[in-house]
Coordinates of C-alpha atoms and ligand atoms in Angstrom, one line a residue:
X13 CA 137.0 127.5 138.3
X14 CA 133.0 127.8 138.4
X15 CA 132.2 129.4 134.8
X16 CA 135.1 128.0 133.0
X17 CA 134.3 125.9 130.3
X18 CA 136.1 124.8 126.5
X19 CA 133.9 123.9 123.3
X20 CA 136.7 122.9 120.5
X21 CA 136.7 119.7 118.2
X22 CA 139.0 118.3 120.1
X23 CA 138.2 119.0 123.8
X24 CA 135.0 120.0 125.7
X25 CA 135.0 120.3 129.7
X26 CA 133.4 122.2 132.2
X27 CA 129.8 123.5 132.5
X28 CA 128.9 124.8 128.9
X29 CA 127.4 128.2 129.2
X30 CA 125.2 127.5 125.5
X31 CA 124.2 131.2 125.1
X32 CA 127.8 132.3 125.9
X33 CA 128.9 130.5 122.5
X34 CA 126.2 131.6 120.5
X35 CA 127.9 135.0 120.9
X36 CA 131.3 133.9 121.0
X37 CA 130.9 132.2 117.5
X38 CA 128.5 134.4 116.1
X39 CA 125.6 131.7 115.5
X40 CA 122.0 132.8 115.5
X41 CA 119.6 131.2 118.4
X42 CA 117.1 128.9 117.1
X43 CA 114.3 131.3 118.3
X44 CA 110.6 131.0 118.2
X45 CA 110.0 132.8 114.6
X46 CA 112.6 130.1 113.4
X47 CA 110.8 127.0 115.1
X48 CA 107.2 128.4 114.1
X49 CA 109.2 128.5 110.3
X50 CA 110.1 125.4 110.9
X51 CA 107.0 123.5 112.4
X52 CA 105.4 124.5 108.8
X53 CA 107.2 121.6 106.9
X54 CA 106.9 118.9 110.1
X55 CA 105.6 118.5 113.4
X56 CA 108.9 119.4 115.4
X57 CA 111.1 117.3 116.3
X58 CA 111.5 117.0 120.2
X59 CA 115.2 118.1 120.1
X60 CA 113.9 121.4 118.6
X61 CA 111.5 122.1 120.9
X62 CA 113.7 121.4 123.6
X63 CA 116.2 123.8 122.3
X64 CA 118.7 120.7 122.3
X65 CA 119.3 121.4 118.6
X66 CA 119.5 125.0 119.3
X67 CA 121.6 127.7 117.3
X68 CA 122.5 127.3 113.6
X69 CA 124.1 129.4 110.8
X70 CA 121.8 130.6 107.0
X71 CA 119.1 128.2 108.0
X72 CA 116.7 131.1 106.8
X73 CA 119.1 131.4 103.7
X74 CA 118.6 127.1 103.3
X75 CA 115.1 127.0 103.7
X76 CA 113.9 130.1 101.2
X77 CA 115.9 127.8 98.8
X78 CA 114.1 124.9 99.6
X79 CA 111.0 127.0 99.2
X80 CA 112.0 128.2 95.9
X81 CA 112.4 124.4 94.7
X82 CA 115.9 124.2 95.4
X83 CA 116.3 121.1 97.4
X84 CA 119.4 121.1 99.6
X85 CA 121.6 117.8 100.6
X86 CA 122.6 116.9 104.2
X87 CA 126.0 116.3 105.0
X88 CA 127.3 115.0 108.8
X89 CA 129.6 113.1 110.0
X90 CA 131.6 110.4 112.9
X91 CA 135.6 110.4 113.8
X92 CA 135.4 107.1 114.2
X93 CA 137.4 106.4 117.5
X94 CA 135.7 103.9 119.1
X95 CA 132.4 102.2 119.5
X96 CA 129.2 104.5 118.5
X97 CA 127.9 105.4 122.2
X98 CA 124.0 106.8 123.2
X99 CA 125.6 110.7 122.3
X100 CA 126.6 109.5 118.9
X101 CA 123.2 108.8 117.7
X102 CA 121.5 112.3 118.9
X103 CA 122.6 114.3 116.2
X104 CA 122.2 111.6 113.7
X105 CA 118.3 110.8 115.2
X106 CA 118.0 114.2 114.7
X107 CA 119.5 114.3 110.9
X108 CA 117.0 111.4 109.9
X109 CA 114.6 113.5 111.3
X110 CA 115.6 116.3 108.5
X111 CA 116.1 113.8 105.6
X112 CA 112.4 112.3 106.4
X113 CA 111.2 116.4 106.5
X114 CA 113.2 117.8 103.7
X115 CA 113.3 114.3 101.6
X116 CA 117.3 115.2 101.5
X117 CA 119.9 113.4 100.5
X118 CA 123.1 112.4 102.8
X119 CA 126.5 112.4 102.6
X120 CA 127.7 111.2 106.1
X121 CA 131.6 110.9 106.5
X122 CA 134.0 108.6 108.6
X123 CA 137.3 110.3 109.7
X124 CA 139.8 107.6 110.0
X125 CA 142.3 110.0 108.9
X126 CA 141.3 112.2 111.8
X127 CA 141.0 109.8 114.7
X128 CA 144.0 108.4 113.5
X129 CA 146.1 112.2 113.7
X130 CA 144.3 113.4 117.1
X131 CA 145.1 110.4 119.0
X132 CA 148.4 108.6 120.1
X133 CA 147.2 105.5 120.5
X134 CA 145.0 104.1 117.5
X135 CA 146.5 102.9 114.4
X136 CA 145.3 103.6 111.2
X137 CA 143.9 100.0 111.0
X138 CA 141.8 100.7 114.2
X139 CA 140.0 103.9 113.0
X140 CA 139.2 102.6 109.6
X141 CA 138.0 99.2 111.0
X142 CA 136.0 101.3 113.5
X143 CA 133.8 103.3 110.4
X144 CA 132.4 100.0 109.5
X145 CA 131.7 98.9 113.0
X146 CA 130.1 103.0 113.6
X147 CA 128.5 103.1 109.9
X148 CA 126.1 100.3 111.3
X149 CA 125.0 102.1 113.8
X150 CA 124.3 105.0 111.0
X151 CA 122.4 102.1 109.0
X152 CA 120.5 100.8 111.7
X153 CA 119.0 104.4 112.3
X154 CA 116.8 103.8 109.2
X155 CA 118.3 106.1 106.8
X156 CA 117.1 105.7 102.8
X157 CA 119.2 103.7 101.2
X158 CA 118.5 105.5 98.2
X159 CA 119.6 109.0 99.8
X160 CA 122.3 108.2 101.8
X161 CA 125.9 107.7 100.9
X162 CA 128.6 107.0 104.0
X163 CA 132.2 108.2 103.0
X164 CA 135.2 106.4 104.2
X165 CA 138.5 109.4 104.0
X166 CA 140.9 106.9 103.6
X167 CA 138.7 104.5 101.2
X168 CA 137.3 107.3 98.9
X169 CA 140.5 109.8 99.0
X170 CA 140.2 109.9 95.2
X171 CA 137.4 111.7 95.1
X172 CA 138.0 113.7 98.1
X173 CA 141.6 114.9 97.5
X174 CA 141.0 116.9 94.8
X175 CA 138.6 119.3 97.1
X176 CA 140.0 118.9 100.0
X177 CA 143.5 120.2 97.7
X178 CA 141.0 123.6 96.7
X179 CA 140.4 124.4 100.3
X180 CA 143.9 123.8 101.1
X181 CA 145.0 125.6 98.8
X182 CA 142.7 129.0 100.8
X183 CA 143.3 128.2 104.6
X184 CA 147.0 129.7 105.9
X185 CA 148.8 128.0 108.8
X186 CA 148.3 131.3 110.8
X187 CA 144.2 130.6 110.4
X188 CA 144.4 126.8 111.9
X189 CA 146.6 128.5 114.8
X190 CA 144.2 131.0 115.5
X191 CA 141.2 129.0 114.8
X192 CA 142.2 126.0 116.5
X193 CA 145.3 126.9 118.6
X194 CA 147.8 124.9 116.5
X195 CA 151.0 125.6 117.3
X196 CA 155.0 124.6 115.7
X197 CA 154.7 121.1 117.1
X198 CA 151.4 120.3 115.9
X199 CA 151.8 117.3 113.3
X200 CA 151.3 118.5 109.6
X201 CA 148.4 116.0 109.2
X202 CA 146.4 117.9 112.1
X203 CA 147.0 121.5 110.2
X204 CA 145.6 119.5 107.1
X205 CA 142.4 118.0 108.3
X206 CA 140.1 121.0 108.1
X207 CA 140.8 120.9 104.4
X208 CA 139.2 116.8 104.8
X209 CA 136.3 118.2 106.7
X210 CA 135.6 120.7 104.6
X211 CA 135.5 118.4 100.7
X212 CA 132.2 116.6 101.4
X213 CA 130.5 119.9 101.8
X214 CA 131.7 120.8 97.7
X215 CA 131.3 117.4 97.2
X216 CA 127.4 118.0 96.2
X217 CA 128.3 120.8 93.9
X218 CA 131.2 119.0 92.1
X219 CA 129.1 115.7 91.4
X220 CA 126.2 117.5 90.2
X221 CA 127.9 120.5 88.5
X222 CA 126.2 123.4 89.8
X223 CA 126.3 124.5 93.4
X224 CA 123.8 122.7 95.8
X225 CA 122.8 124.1 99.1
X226 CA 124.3 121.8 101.6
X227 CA 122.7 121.8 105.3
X228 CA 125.4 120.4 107.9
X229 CA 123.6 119.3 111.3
X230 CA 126.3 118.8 113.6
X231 CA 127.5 119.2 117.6
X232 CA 128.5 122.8 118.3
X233 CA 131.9 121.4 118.9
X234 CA 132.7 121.4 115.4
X235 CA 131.5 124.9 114.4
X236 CA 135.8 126.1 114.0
X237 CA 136.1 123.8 111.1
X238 CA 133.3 124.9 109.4
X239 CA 133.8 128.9 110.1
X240 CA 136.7 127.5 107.7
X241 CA 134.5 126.0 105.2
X242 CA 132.4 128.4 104.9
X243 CA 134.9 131.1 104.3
X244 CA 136.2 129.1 101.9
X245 CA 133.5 127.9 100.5
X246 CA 132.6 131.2 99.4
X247 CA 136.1 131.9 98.2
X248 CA 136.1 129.4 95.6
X249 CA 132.6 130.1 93.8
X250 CA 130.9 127.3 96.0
X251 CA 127.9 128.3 98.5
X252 CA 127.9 128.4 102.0
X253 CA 126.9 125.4 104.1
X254 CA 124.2 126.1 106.6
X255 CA 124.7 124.8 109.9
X256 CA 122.4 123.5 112.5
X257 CA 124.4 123.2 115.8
X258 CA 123.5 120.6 118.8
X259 CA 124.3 120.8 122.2
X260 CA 126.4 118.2 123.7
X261 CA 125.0 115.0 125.0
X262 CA 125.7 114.7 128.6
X263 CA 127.6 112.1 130.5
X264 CA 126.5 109.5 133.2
X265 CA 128.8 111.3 136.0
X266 CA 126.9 114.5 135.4
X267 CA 129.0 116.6 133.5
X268 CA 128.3 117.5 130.1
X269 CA 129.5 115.5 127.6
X270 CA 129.5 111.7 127.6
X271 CA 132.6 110.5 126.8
X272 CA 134.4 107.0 125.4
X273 CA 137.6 107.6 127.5
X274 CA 135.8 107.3 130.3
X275 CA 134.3 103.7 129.2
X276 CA 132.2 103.3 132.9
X277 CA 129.9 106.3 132.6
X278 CA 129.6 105.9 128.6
X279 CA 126.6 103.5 127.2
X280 CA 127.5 102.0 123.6
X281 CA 125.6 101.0 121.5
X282 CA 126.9 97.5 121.6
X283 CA 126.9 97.0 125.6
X284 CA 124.4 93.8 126.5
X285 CA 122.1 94.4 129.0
X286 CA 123.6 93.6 132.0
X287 CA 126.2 96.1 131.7
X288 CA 123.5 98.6 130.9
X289 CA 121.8 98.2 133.8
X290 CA 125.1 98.5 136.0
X291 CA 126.3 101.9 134.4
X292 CA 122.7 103.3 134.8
X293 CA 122.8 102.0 138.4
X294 CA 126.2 104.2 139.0
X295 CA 125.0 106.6 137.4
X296 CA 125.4 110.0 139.0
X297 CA 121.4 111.8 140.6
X298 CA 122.9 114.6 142.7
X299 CA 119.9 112.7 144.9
X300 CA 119.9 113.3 148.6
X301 CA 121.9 110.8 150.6
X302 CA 118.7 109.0 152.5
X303 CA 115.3 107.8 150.7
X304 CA 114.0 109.6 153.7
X305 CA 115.5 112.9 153.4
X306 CA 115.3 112.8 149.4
X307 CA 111.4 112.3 150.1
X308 CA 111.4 115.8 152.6
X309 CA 113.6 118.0 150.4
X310 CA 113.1 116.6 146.4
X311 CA 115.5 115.7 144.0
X312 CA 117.0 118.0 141.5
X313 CA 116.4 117.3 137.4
X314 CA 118.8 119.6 136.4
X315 CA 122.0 118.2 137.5
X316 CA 120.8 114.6 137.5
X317 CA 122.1 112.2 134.4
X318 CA 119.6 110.3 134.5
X319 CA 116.7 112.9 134.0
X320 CA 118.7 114.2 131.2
X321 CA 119.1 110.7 129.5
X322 CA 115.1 111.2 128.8
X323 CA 114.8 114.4 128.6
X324 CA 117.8 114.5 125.6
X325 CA 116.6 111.6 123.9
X326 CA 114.6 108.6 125.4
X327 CA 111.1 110.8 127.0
X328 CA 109.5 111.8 123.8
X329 CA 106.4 113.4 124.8
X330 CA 106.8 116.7 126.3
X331 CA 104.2 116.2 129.1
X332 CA 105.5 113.1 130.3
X333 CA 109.1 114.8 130.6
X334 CA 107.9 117.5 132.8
X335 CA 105.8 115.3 134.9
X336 CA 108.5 113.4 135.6
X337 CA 110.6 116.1 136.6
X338 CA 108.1 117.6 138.5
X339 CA 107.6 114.3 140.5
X340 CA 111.4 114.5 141.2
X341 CA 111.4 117.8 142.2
X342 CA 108.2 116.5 145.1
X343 CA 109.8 114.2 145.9
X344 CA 107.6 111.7 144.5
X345 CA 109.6 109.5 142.7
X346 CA 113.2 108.7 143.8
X347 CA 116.4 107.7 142.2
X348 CA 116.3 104.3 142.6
X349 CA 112.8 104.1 140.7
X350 CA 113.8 106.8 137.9
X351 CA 117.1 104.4 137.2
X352 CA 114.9 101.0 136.8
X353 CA 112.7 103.3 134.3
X354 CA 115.2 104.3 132.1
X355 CA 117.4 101.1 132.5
X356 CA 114.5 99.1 131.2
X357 CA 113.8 102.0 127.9
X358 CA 117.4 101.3 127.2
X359 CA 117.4 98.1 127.1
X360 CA 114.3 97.8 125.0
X361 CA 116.2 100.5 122.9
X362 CA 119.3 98.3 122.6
X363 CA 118.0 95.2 121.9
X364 CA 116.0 96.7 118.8
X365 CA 118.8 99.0 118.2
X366 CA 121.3 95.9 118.1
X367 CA 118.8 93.6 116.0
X368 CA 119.2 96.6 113.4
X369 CA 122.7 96.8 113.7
X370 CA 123.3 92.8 112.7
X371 CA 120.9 93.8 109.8
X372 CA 122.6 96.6 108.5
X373 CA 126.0 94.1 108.0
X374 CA 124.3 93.2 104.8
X375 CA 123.2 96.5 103.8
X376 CA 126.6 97.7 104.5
X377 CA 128.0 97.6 100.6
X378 CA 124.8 99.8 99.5
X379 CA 125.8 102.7 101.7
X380 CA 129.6 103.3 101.1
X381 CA 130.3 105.8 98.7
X382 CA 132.7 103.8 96.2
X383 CA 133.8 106.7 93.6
Ligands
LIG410 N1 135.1 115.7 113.3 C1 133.9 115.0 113.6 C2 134.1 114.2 114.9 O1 135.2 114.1 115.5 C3 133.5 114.1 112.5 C4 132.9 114.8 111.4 C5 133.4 114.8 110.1 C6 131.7 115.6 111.4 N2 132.6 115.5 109.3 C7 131.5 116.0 110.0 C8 130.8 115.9 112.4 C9 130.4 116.8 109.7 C10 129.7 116.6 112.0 C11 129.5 117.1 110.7 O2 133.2 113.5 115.4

């Protein structure tokens, strides 16, 4: 049905209406007094003034701390189900972005306990063996060393347990069923999760022994857990988390997520070149059927993956964005062309991107969160 859409951790189809779950959640709009707040500390980062990162929760409250001297830590996060693909690294561009602004440190999380729950088929060995493979990609982003911890669930339980027990402790079975629609046959370690989610956000607080603001910069997907966490947090002496929410990064068949199940119209960060360039090629335009024709009538950006692709994250500078869409939109420049553009940007990307990644293999040890 036309309008239908779902936005939950665990499943997002349809065409998002953004706005819609602004109100639906109760999230504030990133608006223009909040960007020209914003645009005070750092020239803005593209995905703000594309309204890609685009609604958040006490991001007034986190920044008049800031202002006060108060410095507040970042804390995101991967369920670690597969390889790290081209949607993966938006929020987390965007997260160096604030630890660069806000000079922040990060606590950045790796669910192999949740992957492992949520899906049928990975084994406990796959999801923890896929935060190391997904951590380089982190790495490889350029995040300080000196500000960034990654946390493996099952390797640092010790530390985690005892918060995730606290929040536990305050979240009823009859929340997770509203909240997430759990029901009798939903396994016990699913009802528990939240609870996992939740610890690295005390985390902050507990290892410096007075509460920290903590800033969470995450897809809008995962605003249930922390309406949890937040409620919680509160509950237990600790302060709210702030919130900054994304949007989803679209897919290469033009819907709006990109998804690993579906591993044709997904670009990982590990694919070589070649395979690249043939996914792009599929890749779905909503172009006119004839060279001819798509000359006459004009393509459309706003359905078209490919547009979206730079427009999300590759096409930097806004003028160069809108002239290309405006080209598209004449008729100017067709599908074919567009697709060789950003093939070759991704490739470039990739290549540097993958150079990084066999780098970060010996940085690897410096990052993980021990105890
Ligand atoms: N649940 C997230 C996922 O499936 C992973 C995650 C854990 C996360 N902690 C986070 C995401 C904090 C954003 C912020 O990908």
């Amino acid at each position: 049905m036309e309008g239908d859409f779902t936005v939950t951790p665990w499943e997002v189809t349809g065409q998002i209406d953004y706005d819609l779950l602004i109100q639906k959640f109760g999230t504030k709009r990133i608006d223009e007094q909040m960007l020209a707040r914003l645009a005070g500390y750092a020239p803005l980062h593209p995905m703000l003034r594309r309204g890609i990162m685009y609604s958040q929760r006490d991001l007034d409250w986190i920044l008049d701390k800031y202002d006060q001297g108060e410095k507040f830590v970042l804390y995101t996060g991967r369920g670690p189900s597969g390889h790290t693909h081209l949607g993966h690294l938006m929020p987390w561009i965007f997260t160096k972005w604030l630890q660069d602004t806000f000079d922040a440190e990060l606590y950045f999380q790796m669910t192999d306990d949740e992957k492992y729950l949520f899906n049928d088929n990975l084994s406990l060995e796959d999801t923890l063996r896929m935060s190391y493979e997904n951590a380089l990609d982190v790495i490889a982003l350029g995040f300080d060393v000196s500000k960034t911890k990654i946390l493996v669930d099952t390797e640092l339980i010790k530390t985690l347990y005892p918060l995730a027990l606290k929040v536990a402790k305050k979240v009823t079975f009859s929340t997770t069923k509203a909240v997430f629609g759990f029901d009798n046959s939903t396994n016990i370690g699913s009802i528990f999760y939240t609870s996992m989610q939740s610890a690295p956000a005390l985390l902050p607080s507990d290892l410096k022994g007075r509460n920290v603001p903590v800033l969470i910069p995450c897809g809008i997907d995962q605003d249930a857990h922390f309406r949890v966490t937040r409620d919680v947090a509160e509950a237990l002496g600790y302060y709210k988390p702030a919130l900054v929410h994304g949007k989803m990064f679209p897919g290469l068949t033009g819907s709006d997520k990109m998804s690993s199940s579906q591993p044709e119209t997904t670009i990982f960060t590990t694919d070589p070149p070649k395979v690249v360039k043939k996914k792009i090629a599929n890749a779905f335009t909503g172009g006119a059927v004839s060279a001819e024709e798509q000359r006459k009538t004009g393509g459309k950006p706003e359905v078209c993956s490919v547009y979206k692709y730079q427009y999300f994250i590759f096409e930097e500078d806004d003028r160069q964005v809108e002239s290309l869409a405006e080209r598209c939109r004449k008729g100017e420049i067709l599908c074919g062309e567009c697709k060789k553009l950003l093939s070759e940007r991704l490739v470039h990307f990739l290549e540097e991107h993958q150079r990084r990644r066999e780098e970060a293999k010996g940085k690897l040890d410096d990052f993980l969160m021990k105890a």
